[in-house]
Coordinates of C-alpha atoms in Angstrom, one line a residue:
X14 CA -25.1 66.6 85.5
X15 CA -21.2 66.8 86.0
X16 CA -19.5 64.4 83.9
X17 CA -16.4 62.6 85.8
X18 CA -14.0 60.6 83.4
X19 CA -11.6 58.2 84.4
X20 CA -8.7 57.6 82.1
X21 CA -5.1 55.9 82.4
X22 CA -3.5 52.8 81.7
X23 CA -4.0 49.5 82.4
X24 CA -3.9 47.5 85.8
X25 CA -4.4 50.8 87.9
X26 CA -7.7 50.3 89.3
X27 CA -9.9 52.5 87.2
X28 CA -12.6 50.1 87.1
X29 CA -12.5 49.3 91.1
X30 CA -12.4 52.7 91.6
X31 CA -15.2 53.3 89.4
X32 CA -17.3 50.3 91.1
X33 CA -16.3 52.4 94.6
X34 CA -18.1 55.6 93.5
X35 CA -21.3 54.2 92.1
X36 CA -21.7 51.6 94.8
X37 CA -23.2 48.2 94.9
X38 CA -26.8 49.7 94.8
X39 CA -25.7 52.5 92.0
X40 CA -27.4 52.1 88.6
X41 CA -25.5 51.2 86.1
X42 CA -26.2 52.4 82.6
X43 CA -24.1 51.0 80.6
X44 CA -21.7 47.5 80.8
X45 CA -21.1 45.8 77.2
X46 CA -18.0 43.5 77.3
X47 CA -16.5 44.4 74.0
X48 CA -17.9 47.6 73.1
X49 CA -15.2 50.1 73.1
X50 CA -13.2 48.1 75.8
X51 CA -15.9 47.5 78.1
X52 CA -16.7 51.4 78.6
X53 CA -19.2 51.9 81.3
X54 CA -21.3 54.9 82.0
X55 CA -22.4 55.0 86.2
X56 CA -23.9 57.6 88.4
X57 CA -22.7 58.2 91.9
X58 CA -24.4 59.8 94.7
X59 CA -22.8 61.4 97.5
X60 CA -24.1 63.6 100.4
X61 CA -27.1 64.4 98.4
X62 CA -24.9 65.6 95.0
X63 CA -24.8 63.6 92.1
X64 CA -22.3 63.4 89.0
X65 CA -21.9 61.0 86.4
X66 CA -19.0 58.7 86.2
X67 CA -17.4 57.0 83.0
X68 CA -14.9 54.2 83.3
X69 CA -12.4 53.6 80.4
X70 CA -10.1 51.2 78.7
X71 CA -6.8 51.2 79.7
X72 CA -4.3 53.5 77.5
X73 CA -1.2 51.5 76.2
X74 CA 1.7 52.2 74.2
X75 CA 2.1 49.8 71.0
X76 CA 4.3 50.4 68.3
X77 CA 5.4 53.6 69.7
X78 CA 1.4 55.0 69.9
X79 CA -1.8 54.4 70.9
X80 CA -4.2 52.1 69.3
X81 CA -6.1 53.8 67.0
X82 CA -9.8 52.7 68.2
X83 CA -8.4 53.3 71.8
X84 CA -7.2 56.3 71.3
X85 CA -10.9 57.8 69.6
X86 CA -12.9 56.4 72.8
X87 CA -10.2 58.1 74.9
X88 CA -10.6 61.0 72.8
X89 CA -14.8 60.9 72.7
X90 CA -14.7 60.2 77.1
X91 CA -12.4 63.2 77.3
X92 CA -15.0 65.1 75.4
X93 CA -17.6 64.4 77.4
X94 CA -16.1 65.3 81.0
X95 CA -16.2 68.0 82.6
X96 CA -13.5 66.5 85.0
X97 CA -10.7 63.8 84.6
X98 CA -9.3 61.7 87.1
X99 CA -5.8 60.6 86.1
X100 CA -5.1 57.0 87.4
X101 CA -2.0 56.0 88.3
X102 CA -0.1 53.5 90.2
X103 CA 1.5 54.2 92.8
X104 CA 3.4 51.3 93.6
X105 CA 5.0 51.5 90.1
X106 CA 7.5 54.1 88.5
X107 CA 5.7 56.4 85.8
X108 CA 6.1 54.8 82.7
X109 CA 5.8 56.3 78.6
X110 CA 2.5 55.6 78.7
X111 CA 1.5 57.6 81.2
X112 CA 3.8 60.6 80.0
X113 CA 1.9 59.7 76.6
X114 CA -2.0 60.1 78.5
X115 CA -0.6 63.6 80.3
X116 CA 0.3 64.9 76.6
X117 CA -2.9 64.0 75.8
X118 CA -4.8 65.3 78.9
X119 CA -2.7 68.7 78.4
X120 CA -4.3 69.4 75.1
X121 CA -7.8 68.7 76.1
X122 CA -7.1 72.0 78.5
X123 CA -10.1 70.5 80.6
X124 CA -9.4 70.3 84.6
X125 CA -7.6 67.4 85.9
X126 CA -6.7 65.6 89.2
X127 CA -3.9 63.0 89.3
X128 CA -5.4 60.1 91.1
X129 CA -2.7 58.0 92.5
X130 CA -3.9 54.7 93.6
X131 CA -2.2 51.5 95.7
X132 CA -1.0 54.3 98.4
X133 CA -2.0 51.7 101.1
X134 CA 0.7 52.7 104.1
X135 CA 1.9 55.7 105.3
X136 CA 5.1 55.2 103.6
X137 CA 4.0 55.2 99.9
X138 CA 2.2 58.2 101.0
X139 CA 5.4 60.0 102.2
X140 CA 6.3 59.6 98.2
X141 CA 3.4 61.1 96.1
X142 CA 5.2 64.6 95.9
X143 CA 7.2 62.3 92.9
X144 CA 3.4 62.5 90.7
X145 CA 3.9 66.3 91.1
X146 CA 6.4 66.0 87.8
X147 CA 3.2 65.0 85.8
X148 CA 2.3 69.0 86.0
X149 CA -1.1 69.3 87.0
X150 CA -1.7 71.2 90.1
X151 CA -3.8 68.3 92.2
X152 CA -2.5 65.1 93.5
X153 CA -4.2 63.0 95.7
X154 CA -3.5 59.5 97.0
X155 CA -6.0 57.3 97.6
X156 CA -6.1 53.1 98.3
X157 CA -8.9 52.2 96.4
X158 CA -8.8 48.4 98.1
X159 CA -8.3 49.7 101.8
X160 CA -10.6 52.3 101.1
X161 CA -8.1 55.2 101.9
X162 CA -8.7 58.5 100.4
X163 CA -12.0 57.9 98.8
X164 CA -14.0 60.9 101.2
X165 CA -11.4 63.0 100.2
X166 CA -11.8 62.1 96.3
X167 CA -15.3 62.7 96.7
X168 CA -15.3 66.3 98.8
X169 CA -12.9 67.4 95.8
X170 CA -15.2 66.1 92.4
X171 CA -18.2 67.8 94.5
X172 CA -17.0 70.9 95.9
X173 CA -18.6 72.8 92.8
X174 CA -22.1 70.5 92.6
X175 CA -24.7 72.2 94.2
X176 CA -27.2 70.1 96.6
X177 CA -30.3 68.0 94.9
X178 CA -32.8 70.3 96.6
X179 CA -35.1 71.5 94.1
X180 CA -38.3 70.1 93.9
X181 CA -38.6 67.6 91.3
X182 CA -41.7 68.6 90.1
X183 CA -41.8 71.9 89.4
X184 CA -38.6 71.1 87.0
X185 CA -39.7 70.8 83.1
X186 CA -40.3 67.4 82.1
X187 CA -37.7 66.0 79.6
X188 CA -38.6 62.8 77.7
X189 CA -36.4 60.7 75.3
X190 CA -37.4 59.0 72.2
X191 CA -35.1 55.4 72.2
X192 CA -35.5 52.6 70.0
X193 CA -34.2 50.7 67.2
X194 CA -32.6 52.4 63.8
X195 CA -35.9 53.7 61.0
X196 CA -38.6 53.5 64.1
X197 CA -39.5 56.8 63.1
X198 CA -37.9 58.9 66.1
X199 CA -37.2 61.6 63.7
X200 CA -40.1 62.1 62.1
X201 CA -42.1 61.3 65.4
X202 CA -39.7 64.6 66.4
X203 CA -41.3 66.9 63.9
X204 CA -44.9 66.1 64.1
X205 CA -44.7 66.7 67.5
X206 CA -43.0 69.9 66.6
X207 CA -44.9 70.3 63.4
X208 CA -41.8 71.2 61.7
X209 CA -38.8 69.9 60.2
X210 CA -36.2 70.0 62.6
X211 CA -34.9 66.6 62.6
X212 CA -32.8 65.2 59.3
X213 CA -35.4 62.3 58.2
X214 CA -34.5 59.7 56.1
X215 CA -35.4 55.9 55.2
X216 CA -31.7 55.0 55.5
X217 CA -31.0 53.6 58.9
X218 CA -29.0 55.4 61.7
X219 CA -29.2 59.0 59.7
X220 CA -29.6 60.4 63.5
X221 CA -25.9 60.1 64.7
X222 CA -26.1 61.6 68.4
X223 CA -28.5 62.9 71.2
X224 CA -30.4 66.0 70.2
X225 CA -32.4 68.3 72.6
X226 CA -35.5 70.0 71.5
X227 CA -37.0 72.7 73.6
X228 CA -40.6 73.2 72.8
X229 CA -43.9 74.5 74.4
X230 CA -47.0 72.4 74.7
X231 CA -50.5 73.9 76.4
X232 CA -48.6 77.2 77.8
X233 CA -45.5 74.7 79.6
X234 CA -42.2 74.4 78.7
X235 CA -40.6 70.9 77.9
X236 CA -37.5 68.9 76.6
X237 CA -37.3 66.7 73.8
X238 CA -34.4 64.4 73.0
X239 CA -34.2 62.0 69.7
X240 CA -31.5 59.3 70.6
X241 CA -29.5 57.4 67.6
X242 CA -31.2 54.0 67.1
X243 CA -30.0 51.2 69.6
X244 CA -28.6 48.2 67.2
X245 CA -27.7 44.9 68.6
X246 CA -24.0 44.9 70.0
X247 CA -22.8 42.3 67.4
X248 CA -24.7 44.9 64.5
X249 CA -22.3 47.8 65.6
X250 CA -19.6 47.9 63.5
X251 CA -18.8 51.6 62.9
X252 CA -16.9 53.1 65.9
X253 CA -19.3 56.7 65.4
X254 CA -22.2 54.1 66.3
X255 CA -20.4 52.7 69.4
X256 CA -20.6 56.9 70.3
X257 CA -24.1 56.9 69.7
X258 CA -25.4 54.4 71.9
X259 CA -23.4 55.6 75.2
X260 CA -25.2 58.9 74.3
X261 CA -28.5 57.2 74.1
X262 CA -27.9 55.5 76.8
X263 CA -27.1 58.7 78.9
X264 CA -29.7 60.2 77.2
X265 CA -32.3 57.2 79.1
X266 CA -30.2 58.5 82.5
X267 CA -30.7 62.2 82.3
X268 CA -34.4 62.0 81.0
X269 CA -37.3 61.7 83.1
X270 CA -39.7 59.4 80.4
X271 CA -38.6 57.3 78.0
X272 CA -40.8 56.9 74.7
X273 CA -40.0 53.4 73.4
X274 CA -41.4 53.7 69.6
X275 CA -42.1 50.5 67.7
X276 CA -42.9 50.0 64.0
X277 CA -45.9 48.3 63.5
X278 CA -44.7 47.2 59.7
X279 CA -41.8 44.9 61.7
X280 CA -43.4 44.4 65.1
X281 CA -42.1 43.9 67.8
X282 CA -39.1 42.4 67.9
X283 CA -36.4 41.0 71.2
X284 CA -34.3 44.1 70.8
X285 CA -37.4 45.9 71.3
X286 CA -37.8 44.7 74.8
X287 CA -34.0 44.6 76.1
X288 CA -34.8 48.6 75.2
X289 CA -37.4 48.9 77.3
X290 CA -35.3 47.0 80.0
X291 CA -32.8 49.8 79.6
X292 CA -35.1 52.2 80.4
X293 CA -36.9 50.4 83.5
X294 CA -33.4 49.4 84.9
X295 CA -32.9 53.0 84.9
X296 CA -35.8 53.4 86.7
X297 CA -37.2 56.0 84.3
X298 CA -41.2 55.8 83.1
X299 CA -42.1 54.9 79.9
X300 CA -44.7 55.2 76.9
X301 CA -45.0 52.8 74.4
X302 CA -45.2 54.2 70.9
X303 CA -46.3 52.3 68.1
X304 CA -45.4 54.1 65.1
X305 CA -45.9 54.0 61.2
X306 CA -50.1 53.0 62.0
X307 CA -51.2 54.2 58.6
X308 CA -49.4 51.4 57.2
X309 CA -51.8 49.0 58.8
X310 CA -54.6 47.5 57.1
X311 CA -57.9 47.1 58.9
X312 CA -56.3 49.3 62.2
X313 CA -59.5 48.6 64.1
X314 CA -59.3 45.1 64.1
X315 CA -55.9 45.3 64.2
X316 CA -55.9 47.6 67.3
X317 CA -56.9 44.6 69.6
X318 CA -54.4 42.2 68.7
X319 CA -51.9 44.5 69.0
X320 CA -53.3 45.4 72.3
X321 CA -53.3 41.4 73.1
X322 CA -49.4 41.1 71.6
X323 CA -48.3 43.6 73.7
X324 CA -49.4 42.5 76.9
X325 CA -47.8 39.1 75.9
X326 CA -44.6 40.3 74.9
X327 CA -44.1 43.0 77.2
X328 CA -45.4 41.4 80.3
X329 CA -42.3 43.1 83.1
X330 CA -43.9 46.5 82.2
X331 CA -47.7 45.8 82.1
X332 CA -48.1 49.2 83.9
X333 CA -47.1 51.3 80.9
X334 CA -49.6 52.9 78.5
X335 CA -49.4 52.2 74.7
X336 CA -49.9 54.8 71.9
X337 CA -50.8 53.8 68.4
X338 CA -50.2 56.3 65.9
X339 CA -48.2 57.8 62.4
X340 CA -45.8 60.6 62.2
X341 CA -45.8 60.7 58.8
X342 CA -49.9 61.6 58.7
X343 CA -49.5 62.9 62.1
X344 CA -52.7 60.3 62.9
X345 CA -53.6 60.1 66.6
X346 CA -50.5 61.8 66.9
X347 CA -52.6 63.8 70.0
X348 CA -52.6 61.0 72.2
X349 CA -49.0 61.1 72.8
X350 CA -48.4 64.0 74.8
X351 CA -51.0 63.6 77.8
X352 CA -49.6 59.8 77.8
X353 CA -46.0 61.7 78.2
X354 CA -47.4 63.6 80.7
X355 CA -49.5 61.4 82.8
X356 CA -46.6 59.3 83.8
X357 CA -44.4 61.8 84.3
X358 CA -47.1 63.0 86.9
X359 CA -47.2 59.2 88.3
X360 CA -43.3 59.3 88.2
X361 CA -42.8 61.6 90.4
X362 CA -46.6 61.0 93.2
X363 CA -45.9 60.7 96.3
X364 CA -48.8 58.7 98.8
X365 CA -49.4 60.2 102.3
X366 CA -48.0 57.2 105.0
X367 CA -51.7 56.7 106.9
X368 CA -52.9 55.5 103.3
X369 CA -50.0 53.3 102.2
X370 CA -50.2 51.2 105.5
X371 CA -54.1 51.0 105.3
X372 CA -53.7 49.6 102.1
X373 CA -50.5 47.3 103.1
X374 CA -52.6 46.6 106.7
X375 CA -55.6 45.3 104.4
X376 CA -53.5 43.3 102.1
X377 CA -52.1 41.4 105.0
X378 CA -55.3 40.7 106.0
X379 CA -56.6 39.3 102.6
X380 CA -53.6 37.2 101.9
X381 CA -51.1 36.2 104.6
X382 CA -47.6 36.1 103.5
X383 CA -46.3 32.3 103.2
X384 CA -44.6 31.2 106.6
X385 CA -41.3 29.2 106.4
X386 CA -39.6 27.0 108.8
X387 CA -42.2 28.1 111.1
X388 CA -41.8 31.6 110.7
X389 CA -43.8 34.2 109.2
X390 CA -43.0 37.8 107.3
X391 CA -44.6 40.7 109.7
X392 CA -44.8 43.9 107.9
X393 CA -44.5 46.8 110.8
X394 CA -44.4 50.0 109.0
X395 CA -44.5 51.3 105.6
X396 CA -43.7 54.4 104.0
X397 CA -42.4 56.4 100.8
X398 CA -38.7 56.9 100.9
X399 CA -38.4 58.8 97.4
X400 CA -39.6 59.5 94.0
X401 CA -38.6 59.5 90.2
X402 CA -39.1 56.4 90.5
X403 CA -41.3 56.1 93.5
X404 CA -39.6 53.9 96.4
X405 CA -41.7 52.3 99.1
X406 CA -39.4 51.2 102.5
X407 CA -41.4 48.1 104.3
X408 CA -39.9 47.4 107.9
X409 CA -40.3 43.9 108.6
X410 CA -39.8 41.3 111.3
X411 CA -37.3 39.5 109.3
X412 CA -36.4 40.3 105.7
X413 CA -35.1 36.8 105.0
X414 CA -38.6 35.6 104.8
X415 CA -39.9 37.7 102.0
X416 CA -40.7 35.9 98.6
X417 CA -40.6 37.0 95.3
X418 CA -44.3 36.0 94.9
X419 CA -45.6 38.0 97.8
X420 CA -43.0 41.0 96.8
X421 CA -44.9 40.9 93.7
X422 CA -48.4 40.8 95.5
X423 CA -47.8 44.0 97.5
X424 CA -46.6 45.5 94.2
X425 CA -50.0 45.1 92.7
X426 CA -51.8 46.0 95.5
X427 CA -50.2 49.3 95.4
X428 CA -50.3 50.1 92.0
X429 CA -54.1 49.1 92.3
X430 CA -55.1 51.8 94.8
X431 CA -52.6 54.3 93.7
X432 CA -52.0 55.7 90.0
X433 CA -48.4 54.6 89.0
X434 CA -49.1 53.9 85.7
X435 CA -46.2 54.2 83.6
X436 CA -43.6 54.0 86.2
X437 CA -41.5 51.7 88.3
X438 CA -42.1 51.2 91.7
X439 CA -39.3 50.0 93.9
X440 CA -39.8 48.4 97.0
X441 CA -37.0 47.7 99.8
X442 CA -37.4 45.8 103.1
X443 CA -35.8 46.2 106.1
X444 CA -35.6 44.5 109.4
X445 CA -37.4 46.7 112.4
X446 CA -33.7 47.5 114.0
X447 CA -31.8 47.8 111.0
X448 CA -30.7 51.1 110.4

């Protein structure tokens, strides 16, 4: 995916423009106030192309330079992009600073457009040739609170993404393995592999970035990645390891399944589950892994409790299959990849429209929805708008009337006459008229 960057100094609406381009219904990986100046990682979509988007801390001068952890994430985000949008005002005069960012921009040799925001008349308009004298071919002026300029800005970052046409399924399946520092993702790496590829130690966060793996399994080609271990955001002290978990976290984004691996010796712990929350909010499916099983005592008794624990502690994702099993012996280490597999099937199933509103017509019937102020949800129509993560699209009388309760209901009703295990669903209502 093409990776847009936006950099430039404070106060010139890097983060409203940002917000613009990944909308209000736009995932958003990434927001940790504090972490490397509230860096965000976002994906737009527009006219069915998508590129990723990273918003950055404003670039200041101080004692005649940059500050020094500033100036690395500035540095890291540059790396990364394929594309930088130069903010500037355009209400103010260019300034050292942003003489400072275009020195800085020059050397990275990568392609840029100077983004000149506040151009909210016709007037300030008439005075963007002035930009030119920054020295990068492409200027554009945009208003990113009147909304001026923003199709334009889009048409240009796009122009070289080809359309999302390809069918999703015939694409190779890419999984991530996420979860805290010493899990085992490394090791879990080369028993799958059955070779040492991966640097395995017993000191934590030895994996530093995002590695892909390409491998074959039963004649089919797939993609592994092994993700640095997620710490806590007031356990990251080392600026590498801020690095680390923006790539895991748009290593979650570009990957199909997410393999959420546990260690049975520490069990599971709250970090584990804000993990797996990551990975649901991206709307990806998910294993769950419980690693380091030869270190358990008594593993068929134990089995069931675990099996009990889980289900308590992970009860927003009771849909998602759980392996037990040790990379280091390579024990059960079988199960995982038809688990993998399985849910990327479910992931990406789509359910013909006659069946989803027999099912929907009978749950209705069952178990009316609740009526309120003397009115009472009608479901119309029904049908499946997308997939990866499947999306179901009820038209409704009124969407006002919908409760969280019966939201749920029809929820279970799907994912009890339809395989989704393993996956989100996401269901949206709409009023009959409503476009």
């Amino acid at each position: 995916m093409k990776t847009v960057c936006l950099i430039g100094r404070p106060n010139t609406g890097k983060s409203s423009l940002f917000n613009r381009l990944i909308g209000e219904n736009r995932s958003i990986i990434m927001d940790m106030p504090g972490i490397t100046r509230d860096r965000i990682y976002g994906i737009c979509t527009y006219k069915n192309k998508k590129f990723s988007v990273i918003d950055t801390g404003g670039l200041e001068l101080g004692n005649d330079n940059f500050r020094e952890d500033i100036l690395i994430q500035a540095t890291f985000a540059i790396d990364e992009a394929d594309l930088i949008l130069f903010i500037v005002d355009g209400k103010t005069e260019l300034n050292q600073s942003d003489y400072m960012i275009r020195d800085l921009l020059k050397k990275s040799q990568k392609e840029v457009i100077v983004v000149v925001n506040k151009m909210d008349n016709l007037k300030r308009m008439d005075e963007i040739y002035r930009f030119y004298e920054l020295g990068f071919s492409e200027v554009l002026g945009i208003s990113v609170a009147h909304k001026i300029g923003i199709e334009e800005l889009l048409l240009t970052i796009t122009k070289d993404i080809p359309e999302n046409l390809s069918d999703q399924k015939e694409k190779n399946c890419r999984f991530c393995l996420i979860g805290r520092p010493n899990v085992g993702k490394s090791s879990l790496v080369n028993a799958i592999l059955n070779e040492e590829r991966a640097i395995v130690s017993d000191i934590a966060g030895t994996t530093r970035d995002a590695t892909d793996t390409k491998f074959t399994y039963h004649g089919k080609d797939y993609i592994m990645v092994d993700t640095a271990g997620m710490r806590k955001k007031g356990r990251i002290y080392e600026s590498v390891e801020k690095y680390s978990l923006l790539r895991s976290l748009k290593a979650i984004e570009e990957s199909d399944v997410c393999v959420l691996v546990i260690d049975a010796l520490e069990g599971i712990t709250l970090h584990d589950k804000h993990i797996a929350g990551l990975a649901i909010d991206a709307g990806k499916a998910l294993v769950l892994c419980v690693n380091k099983w030869d270190t358990i005592k008594n593993p068929e008794t134990e089995l069931k409790k675990w099996q009990e624990l889980i289900k308590y502690e992970f009860q927003f994702v009771t849909y998602t299959p759980v392996v037990f099993l040790s990379a280091l012996t390579k024990k059960r280490i079988h199960l995982l990849m038809p688990e993998i597999l399985k849910v990327y099937e479910n992931h990406g199933r789509e359910i013909q429209t006659s069946l989803i509103n027999n099912v929907i017509k009978d749950a209705v019937e069952l178990h009316q929805p609740p009526s309120y102020k003397g009115k009472r949800l009608k479901i119309f129509f029904v049908n499946q708008e997308d997939v990866r993560p499947p999306k179901f699209v009820f038209y409704v009388n009124d969407k006002g009337l919908v409760h969280f309760s019966y939201e749920r209901y029809l929820e279970n009703k799907l994912r009890s006459n339809f395989d989704f295990i393993g996956t989100p669903i996401v269901i949206k209502f709409k009023n009959r008229n409503e476009k």
